[in-house]
mmCIF file of C-alpha atoms (C1' of nucleotides) in Angstrom:
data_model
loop_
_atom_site.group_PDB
_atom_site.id
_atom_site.type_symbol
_atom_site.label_atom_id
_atom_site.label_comp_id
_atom_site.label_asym_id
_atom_site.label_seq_id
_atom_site.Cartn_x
_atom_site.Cartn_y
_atom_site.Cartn_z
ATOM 1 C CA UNK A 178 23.016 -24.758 -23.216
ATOM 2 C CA UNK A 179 26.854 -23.762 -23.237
ATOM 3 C CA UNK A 180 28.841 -27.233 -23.668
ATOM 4 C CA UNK A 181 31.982 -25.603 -21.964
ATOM 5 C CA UNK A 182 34.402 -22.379 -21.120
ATOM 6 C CA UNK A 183 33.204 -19.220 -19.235
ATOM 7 C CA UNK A 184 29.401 -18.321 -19.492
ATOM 8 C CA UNK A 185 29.998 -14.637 -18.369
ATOM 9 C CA UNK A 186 32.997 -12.609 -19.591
ATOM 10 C CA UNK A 187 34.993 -9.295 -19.818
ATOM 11 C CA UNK A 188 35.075 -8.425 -23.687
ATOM 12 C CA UNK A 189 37.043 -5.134 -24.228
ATOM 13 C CA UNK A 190 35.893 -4.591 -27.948
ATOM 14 C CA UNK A 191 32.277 -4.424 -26.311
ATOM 15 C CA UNK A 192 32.713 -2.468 -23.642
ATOM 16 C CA UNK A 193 30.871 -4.710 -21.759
ATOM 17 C CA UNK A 194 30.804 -4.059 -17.863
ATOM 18 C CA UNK A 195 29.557 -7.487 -17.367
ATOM 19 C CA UNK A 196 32.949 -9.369 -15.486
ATOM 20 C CA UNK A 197 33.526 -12.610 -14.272
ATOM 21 C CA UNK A 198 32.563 -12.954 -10.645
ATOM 22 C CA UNK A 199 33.294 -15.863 -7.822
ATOM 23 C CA UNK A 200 30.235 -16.638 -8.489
ATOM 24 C CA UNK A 201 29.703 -16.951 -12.085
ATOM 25 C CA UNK A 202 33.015 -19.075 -12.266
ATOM 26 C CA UNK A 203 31.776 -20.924 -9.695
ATOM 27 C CA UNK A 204 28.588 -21.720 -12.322
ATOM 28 C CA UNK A 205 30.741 -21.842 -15.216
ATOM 29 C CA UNK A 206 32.762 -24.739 -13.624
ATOM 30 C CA UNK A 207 29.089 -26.328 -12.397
ATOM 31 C CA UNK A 208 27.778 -26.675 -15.700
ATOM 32 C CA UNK A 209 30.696 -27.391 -17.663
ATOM 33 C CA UNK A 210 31.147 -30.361 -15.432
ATOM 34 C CA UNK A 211 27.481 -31.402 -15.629
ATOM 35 C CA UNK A 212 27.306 -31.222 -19.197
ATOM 36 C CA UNK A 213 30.473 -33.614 -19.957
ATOM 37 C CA UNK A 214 29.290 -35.867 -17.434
ATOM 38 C CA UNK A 215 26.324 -36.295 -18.504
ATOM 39 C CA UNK A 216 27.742 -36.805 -22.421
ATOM 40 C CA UNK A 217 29.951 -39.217 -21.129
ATOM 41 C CA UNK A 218 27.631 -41.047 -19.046
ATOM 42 C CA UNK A 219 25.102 -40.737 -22.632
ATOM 43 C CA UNK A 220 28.019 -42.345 -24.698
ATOM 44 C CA UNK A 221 28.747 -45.482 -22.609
ATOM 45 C CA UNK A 222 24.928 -46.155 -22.360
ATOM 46 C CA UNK A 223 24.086 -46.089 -25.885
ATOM 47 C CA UNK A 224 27.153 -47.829 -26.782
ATOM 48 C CA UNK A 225 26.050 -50.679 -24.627
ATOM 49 C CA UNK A 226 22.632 -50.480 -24.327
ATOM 50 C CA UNK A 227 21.770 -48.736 -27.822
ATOM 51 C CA UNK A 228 19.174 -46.638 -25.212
ATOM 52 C CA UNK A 229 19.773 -42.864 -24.915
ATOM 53 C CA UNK A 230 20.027 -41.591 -21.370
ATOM 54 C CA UNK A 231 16.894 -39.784 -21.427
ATOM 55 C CA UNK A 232 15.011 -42.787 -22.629
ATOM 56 C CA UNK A 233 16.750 -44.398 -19.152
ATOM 57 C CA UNK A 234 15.356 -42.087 -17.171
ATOM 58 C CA UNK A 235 12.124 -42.399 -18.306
ATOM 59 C CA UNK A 236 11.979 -45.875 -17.458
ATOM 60 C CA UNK A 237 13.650 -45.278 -13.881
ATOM 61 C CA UNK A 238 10.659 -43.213 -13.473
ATOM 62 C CA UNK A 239 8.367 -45.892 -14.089
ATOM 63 C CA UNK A 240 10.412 -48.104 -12.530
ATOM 64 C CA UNK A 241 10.379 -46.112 -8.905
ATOM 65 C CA UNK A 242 6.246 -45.746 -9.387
ATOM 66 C CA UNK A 243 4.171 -47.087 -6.331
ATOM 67 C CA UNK A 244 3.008 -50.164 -8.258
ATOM 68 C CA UNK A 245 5.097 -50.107 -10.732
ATOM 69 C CA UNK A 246 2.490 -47.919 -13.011
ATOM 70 C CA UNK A 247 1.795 -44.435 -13.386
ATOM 71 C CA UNK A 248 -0.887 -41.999 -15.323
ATOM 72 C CA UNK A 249 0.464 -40.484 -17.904
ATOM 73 C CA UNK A 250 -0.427 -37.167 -16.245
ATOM 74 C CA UNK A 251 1.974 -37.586 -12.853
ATOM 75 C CA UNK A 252 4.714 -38.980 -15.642
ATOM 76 C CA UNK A 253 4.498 -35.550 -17.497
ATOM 77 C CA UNK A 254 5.052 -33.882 -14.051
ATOM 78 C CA UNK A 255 7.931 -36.131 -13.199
ATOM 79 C CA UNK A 256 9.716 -35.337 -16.816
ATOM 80 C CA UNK A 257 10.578 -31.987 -18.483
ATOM 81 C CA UNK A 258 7.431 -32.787 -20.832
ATOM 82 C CA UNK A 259 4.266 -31.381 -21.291
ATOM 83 C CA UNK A 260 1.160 -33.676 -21.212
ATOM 84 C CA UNK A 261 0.776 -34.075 -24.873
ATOM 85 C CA UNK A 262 4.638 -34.530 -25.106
ATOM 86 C CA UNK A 263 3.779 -37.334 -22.843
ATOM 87 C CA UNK A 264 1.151 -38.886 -25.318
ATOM 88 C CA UNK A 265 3.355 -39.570 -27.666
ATOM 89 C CA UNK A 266 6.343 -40.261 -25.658
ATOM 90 C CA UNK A 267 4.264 -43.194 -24.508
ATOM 91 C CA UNK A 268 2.908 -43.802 -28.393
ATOM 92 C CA UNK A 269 6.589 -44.664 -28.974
ATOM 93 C CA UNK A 270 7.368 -46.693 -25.975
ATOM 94 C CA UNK A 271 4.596 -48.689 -26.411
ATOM 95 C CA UNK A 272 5.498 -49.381 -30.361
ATOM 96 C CA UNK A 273 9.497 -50.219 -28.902
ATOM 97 C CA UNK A 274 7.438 -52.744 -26.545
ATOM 98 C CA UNK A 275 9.060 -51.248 -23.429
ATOM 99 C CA UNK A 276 5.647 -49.784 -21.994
ATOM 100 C CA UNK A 277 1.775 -50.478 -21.669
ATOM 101 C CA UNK A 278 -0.966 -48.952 -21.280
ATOM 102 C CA UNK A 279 -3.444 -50.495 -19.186
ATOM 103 C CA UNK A 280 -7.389 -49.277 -17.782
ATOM 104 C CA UNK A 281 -7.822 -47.616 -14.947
ATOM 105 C CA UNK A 282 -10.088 -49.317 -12.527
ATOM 106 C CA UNK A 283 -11.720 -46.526 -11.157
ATOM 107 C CA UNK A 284 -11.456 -43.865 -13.639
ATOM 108 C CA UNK A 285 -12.634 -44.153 -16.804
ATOM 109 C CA UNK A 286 -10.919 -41.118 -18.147
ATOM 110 C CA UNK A 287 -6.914 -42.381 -18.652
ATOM 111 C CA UNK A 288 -4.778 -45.076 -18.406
ATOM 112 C CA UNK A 289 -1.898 -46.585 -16.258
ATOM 113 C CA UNK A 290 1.511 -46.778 -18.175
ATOM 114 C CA UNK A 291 3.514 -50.147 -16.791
ATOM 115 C CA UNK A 292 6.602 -50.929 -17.881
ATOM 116 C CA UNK A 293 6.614 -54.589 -19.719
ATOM 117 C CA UNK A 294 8.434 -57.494 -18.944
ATOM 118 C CA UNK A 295 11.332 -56.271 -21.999
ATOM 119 C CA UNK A 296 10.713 -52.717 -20.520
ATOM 120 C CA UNK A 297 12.030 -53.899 -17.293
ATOM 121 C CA UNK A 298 14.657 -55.892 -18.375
ATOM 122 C CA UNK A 299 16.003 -53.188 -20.655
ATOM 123 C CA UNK A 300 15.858 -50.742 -17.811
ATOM 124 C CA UNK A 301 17.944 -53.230 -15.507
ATOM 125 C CA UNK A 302 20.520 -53.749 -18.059
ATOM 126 C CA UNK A 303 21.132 -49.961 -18.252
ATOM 127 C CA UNK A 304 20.789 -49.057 -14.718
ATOM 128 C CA UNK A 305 24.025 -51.533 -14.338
ATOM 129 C CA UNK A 306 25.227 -49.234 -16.837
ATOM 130 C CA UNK A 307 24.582 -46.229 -15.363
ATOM 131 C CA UNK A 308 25.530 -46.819 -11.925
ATOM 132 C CA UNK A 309 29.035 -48.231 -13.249
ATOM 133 C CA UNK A 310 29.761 -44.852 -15.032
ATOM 134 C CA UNK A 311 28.856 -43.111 -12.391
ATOM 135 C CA UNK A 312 30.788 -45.065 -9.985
ATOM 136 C CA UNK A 313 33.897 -44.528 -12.783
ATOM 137 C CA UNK A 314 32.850 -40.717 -13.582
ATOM 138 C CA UNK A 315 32.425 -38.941 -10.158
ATOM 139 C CA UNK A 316 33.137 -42.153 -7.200
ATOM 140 C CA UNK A 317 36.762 -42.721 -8.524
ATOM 141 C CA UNK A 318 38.086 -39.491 -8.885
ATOM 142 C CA UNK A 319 36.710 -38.185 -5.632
ATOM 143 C CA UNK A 320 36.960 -39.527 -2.081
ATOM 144 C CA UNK A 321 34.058 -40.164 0.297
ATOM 145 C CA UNK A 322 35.020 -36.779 2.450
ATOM 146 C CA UNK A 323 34.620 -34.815 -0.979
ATOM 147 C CA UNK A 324 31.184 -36.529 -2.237
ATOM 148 C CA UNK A 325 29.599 -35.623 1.491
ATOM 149 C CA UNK A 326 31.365 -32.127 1.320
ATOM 150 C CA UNK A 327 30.110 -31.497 -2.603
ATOM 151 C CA UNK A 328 26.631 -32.204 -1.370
ATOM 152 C CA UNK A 329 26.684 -30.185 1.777
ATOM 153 C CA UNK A 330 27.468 -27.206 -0.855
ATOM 154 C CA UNK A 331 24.601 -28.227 -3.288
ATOM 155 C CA UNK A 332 21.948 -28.561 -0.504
ATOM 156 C CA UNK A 333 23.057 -24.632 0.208
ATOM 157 C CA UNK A 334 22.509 -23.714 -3.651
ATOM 158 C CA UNK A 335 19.481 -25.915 -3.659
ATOM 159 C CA UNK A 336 17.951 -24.182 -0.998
ATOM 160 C CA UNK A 337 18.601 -21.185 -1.987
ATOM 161 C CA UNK A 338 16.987 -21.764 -5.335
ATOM 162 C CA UNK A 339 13.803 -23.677 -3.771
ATOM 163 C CA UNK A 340 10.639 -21.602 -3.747
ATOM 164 C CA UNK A 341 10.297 -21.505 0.076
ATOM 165 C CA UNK A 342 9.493 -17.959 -0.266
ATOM 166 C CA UNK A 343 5.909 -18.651 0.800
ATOM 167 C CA UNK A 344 5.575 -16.778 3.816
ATOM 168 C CA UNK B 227 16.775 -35.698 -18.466
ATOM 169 C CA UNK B 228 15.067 -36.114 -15.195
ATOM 170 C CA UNK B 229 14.539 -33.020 -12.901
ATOM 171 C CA UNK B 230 14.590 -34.133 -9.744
ATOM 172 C CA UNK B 231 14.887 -37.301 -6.826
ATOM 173 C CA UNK B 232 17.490 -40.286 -7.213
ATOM 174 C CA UNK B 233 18.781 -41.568 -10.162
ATOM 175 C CA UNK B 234 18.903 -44.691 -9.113
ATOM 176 C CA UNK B 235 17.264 -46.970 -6.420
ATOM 177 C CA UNK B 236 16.544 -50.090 -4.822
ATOM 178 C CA UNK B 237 13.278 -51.069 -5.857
ATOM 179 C CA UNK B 238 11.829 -54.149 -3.695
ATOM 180 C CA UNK B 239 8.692 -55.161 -6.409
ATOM 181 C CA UNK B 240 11.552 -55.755 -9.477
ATOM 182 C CA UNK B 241 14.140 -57.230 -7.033
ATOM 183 C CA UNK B 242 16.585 -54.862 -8.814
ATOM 184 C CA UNK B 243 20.089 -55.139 -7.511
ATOM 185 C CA UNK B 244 20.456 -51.850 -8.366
ATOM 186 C CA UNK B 245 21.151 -49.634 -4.734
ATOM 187 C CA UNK B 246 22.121 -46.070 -4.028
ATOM 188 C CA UNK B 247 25.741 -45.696 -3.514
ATOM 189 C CA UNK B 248 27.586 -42.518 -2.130
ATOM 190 C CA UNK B 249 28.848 -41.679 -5.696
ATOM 191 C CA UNK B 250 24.746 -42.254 -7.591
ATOM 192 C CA UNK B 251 23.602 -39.948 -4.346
ATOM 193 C CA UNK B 252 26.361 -37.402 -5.604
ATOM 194 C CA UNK B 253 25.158 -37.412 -9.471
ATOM 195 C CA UNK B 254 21.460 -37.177 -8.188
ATOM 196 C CA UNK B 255 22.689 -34.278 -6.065
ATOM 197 C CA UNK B 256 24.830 -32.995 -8.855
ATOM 198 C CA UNK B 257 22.041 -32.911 -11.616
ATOM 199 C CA UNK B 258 19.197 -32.067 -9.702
ATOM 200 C CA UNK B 259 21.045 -28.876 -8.503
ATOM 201 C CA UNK B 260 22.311 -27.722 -11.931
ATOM 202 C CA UNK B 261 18.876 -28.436 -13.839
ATOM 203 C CA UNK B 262 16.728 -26.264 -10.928
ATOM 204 C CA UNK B 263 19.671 -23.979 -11.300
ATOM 205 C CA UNK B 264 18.916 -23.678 -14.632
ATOM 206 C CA UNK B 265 15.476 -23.375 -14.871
ATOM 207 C CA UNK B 266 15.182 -20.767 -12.203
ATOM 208 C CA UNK B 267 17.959 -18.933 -14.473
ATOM 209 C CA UNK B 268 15.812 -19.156 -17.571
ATOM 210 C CA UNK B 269 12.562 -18.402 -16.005
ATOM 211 C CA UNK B 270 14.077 -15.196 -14.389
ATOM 212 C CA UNK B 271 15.683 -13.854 -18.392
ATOM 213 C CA UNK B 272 12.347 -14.854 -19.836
ATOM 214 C CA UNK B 273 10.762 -13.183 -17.602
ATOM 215 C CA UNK B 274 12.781 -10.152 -17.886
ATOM 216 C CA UNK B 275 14.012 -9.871 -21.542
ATOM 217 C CA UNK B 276 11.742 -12.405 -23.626
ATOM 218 C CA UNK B 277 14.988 -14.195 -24.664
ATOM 219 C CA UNK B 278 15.719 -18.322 -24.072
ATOM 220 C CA UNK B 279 19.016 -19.031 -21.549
ATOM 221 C CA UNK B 280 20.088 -21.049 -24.671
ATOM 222 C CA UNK B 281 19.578 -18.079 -27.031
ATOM 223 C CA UNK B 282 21.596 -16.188 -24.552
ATOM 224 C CA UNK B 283 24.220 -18.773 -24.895
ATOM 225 C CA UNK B 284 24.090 -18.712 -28.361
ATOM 226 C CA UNK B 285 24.887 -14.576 -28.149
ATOM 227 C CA UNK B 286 27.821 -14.951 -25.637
ATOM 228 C CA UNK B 287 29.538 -17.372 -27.824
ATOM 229 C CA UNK B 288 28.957 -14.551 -30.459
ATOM 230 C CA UNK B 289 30.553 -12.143 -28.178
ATOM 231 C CA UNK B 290 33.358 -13.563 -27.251
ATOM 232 C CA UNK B 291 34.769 -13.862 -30.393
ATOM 233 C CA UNK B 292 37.985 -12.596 -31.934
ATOM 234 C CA UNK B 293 36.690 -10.416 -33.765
ATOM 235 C CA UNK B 294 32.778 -9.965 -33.101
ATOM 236 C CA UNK B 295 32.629 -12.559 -35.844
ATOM 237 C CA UNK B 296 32.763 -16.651 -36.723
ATOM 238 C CA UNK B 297 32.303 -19.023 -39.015
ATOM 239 C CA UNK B 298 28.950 -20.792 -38.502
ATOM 240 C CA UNK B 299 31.207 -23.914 -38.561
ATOM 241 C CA UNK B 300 33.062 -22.730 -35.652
ATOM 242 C CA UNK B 301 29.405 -21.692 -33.808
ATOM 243 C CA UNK B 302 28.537 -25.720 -34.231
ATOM 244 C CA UNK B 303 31.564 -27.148 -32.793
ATOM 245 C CA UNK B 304 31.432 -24.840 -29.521
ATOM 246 C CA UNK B 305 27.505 -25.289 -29.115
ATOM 247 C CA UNK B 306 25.430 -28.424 -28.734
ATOM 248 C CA UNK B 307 24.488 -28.180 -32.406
ATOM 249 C CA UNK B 308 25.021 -29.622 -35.575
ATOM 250 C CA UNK B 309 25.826 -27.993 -39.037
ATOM 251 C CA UNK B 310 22.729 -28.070 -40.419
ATOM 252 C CA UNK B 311 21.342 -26.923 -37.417
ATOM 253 C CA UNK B 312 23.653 -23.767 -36.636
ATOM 254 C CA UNK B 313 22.881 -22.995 -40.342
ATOM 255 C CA UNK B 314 18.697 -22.875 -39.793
ATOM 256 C CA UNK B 315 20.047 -20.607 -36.172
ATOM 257 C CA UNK B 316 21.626 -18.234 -38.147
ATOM 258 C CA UNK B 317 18.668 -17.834 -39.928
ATOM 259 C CA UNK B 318 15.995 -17.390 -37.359
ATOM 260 C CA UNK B 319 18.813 -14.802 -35.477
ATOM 261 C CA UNK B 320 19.133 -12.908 -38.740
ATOM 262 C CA UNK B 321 14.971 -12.826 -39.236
ATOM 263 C CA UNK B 322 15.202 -11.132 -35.538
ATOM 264 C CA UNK B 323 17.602 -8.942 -36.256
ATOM 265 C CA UNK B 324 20.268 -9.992 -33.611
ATOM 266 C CA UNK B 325 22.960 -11.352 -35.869
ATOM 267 C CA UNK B 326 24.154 -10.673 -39.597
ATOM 268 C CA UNK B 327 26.183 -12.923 -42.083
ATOM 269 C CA UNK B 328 29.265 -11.016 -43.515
ATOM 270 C CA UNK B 329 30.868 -12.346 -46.572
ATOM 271 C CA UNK B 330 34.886 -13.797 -45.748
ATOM 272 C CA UNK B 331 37.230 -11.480 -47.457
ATOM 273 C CA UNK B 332 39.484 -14.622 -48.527
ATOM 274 C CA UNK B 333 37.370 -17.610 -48.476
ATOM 275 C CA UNK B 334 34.246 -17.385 -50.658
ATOM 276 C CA UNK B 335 32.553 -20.860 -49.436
ATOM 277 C CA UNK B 336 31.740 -18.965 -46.470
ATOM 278 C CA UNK B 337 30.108 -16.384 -44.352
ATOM 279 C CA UNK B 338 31.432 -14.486 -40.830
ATOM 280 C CA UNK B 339 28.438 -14.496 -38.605
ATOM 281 C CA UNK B 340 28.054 -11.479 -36.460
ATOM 282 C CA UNK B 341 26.322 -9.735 -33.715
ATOM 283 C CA UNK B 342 24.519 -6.920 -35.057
ATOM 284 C CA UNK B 343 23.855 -3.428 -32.933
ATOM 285 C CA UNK B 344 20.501 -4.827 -31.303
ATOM 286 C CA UNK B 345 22.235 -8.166 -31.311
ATOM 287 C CA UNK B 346 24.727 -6.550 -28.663
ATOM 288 C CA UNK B 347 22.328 -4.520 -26.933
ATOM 289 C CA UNK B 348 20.023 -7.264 -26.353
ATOM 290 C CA UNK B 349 23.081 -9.555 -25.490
ATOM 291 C CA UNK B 350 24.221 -6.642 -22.589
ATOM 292 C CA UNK B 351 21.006 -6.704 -21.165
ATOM 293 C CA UNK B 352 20.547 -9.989 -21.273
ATOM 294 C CA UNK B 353 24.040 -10.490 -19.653
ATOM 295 C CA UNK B 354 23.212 -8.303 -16.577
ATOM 296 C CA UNK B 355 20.145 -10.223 -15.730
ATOM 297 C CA UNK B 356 21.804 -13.467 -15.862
ATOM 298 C CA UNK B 357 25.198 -12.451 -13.934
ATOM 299 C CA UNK B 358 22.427 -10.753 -11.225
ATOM 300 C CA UNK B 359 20.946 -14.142 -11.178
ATOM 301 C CA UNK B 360 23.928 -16.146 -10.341
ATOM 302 C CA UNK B 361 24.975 -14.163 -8.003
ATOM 303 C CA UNK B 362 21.758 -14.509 -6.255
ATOM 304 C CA UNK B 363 21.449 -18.185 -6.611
ATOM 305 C CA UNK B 364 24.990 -19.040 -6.579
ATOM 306 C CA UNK B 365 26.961 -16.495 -5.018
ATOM 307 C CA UNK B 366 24.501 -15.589 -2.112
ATOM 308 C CA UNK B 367 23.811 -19.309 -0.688
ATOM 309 C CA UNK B 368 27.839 -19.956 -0.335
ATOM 310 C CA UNK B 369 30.451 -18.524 1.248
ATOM 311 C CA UNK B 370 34.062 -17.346 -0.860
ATOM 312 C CA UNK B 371 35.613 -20.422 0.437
ATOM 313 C CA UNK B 372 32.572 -22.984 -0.232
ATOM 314 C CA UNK B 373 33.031 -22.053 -3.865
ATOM 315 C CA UNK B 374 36.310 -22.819 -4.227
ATOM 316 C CA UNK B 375 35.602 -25.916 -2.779
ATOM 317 C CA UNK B 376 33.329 -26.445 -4.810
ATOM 318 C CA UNK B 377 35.449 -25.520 -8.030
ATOM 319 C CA UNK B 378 38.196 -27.439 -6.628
ATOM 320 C CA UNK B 379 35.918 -30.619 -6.431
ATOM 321 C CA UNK B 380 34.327 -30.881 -9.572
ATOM 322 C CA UNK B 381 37.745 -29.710 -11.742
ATOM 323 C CA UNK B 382 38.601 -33.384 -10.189
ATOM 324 C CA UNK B 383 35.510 -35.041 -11.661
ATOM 325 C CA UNK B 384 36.375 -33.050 -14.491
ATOM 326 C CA UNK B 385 39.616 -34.722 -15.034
ATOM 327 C CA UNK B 386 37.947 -38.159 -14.877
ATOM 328 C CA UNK B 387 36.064 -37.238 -17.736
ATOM 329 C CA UNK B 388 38.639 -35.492 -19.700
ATOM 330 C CA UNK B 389 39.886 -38.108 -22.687
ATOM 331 C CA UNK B 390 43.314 -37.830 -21.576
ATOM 332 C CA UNK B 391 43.439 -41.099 -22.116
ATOM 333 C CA UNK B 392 45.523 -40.831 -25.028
ATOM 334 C CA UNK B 393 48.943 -42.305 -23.689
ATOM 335 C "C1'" DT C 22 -17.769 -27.547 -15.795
ATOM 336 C "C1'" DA C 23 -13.300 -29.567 -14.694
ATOM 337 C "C1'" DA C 24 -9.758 -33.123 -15.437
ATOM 338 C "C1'" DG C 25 -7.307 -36.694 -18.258
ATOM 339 C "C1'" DA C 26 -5.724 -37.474 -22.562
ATOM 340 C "C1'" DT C 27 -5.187 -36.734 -27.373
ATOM 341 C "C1'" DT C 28 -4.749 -34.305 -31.892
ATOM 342 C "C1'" DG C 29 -3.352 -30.606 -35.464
ATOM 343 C "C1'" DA C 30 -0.270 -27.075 -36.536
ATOM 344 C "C1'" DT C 31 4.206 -25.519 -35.828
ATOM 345 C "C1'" DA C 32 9.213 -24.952 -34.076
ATOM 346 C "C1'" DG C 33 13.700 -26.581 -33.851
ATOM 347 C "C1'" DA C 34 16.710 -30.432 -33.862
ATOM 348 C "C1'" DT C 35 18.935 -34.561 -36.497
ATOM 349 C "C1'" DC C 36 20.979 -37.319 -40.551
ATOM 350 C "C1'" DA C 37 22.088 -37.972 -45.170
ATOM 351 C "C1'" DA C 38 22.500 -35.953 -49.487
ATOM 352 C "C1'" DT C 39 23.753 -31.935 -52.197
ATOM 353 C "C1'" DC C 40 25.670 -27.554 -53.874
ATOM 354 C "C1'" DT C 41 29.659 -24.440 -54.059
ATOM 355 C "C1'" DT C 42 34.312 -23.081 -53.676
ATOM 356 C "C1'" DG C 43 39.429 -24.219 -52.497
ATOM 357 C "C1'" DC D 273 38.432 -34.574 -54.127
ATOM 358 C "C1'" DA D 274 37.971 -31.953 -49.367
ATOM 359 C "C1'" DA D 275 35.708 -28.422 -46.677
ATOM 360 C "C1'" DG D 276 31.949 -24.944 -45.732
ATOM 361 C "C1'" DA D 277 27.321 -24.466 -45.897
ATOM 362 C "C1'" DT D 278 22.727 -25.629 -47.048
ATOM 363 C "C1'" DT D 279 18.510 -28.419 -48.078
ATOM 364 C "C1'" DG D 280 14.956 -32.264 -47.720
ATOM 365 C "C1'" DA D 281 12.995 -35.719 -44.958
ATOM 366 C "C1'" DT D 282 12.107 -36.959 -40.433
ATOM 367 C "C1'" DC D 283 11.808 -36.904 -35.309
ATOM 368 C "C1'" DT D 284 10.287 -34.981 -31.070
ATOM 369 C "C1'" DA D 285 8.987 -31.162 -28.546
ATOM 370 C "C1'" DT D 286 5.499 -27.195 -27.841
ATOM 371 C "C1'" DC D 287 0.846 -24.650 -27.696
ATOM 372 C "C1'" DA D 288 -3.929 -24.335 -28.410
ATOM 373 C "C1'" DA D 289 -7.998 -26.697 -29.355
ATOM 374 C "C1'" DT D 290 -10.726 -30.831 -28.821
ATOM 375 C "C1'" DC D 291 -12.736 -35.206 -27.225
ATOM 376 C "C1'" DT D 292 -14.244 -38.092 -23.328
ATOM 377 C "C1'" DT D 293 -15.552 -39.118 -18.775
ATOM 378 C "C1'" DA D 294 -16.243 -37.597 -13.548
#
DNA sequence: TAAGATTGATAGATCAATCTTG
DNA sequence: CAAGATTGATCTATCAATCTTA
């Protein structure tokens, strides 16, 4: 969790043989972007919102469920959380008044999380948020050409990161 | 902090006016890339050293010093990390061994922190799995010229979120 | 017994307050 | 007093163990 600079360098007082490559510039430049994006993008929402981006995303999660609710179970697998992380993720939620938990119909063993009517309403406010930094952060300075070429490269990385190796 | 999928969406049931647009299909791109990125990365120098990505980071910034050495002050500002925090590091990277406060010749409200023997030996090690890694998952998938490209597009979203808005 | 969810103990971060030295 | 570093209280995550229901 480097903010910034080169992740993999020559240092002569260590003899290292590690050098910069293509490639590890090429990551270097990757994350450093990501990161200061993303702490941008972090600033402006809880400047206006008061709501960190992580808490945003949690709620665009619930948001995008089929019916608007989830178990807490697929929301753990959705998030980088663990199931118990999830508990009290949702304890907390629930005490902001952003989230419910409601019965199960058919299973008696868990719940549904919902968002509530605030929980929405806070998420829509942000999401306008959101969408304008993004529009600012990476629409502005790039042209349409460059956004369909920078994800033509990323599907290439993605795929070559995706565990297709099945078979 | 969401792993995968859009960031943002049109979602009929909560008549959100909130819609994909080329630049939100970027970001989604953008993050979801880095973060597998990232956890394939970490997975594969767990795997193969027992040591965090982010503990890895924390080494490198060691290494690159000036002089093998910095103030723990100086650690906080170029890592995500508070004061407090970099101070309860230092200790945990002292317990194992990797790192060693040195007392500042002319400045006695401080310490020099410091990679210690192990500390460079495990960083070395550490350092060849990772650069074998990106060049796997980076430098493998694209071509020379797709990662200039690529360098060449995000130093211009990098701009946009440089604060050189000063004058 | 397996699956969903929660709880207790613990790790690692934060903020605000404090100690020490310049 | 200002700056470097640390500490105490608190927050949020993890893992392993546990409770409840299918």
């Amino acid at each position: 969790v480097i903010e910034q600079g080169n992740y993999i360098l020559y240092h002569p007082a260590m003899a290292l043989r590690l050098r910069t490559t293509e490639a590890s510039e090429t990551f270097s430049a990757l994350w450093a972007a990501v990161s200061r994006l993303n702490e941008i993008l972090a600033e402006e929402m809880y400047a206006e919102t008061g709501m960190s981006l992580e808490r945003y995303g949690i709620l665009l999660r619930l948001a995008q469920a089929e019916n608007g609710a989830m178990r807490p179970s697929e929301l753990a697998d959705c998030l980088p959380l663990t199931r118990s992380g999830t508990t009290r993720l949702v304890d907390r939620l629930v005490a902001d008044g952003l989230v419910e938990r409601r019965s199960h119909e058919t299973d008696g063993r868990g719940f549904l999380v919902a968002l509530t009517t605030e929980g929405e309403e806070s998420f829509r406010k942000a999401g306008r948020v959101h969408l304008r930094g993004i529009d600012e952060h990476v629409g502005e300075p790039l042209t349409e050409d460059e956004m369909k070429e920078l994800r033509r490269i990323l599907r290439k990385i993605s795929r070559g990161t995706d565990d297709l190796e099945a078979d």
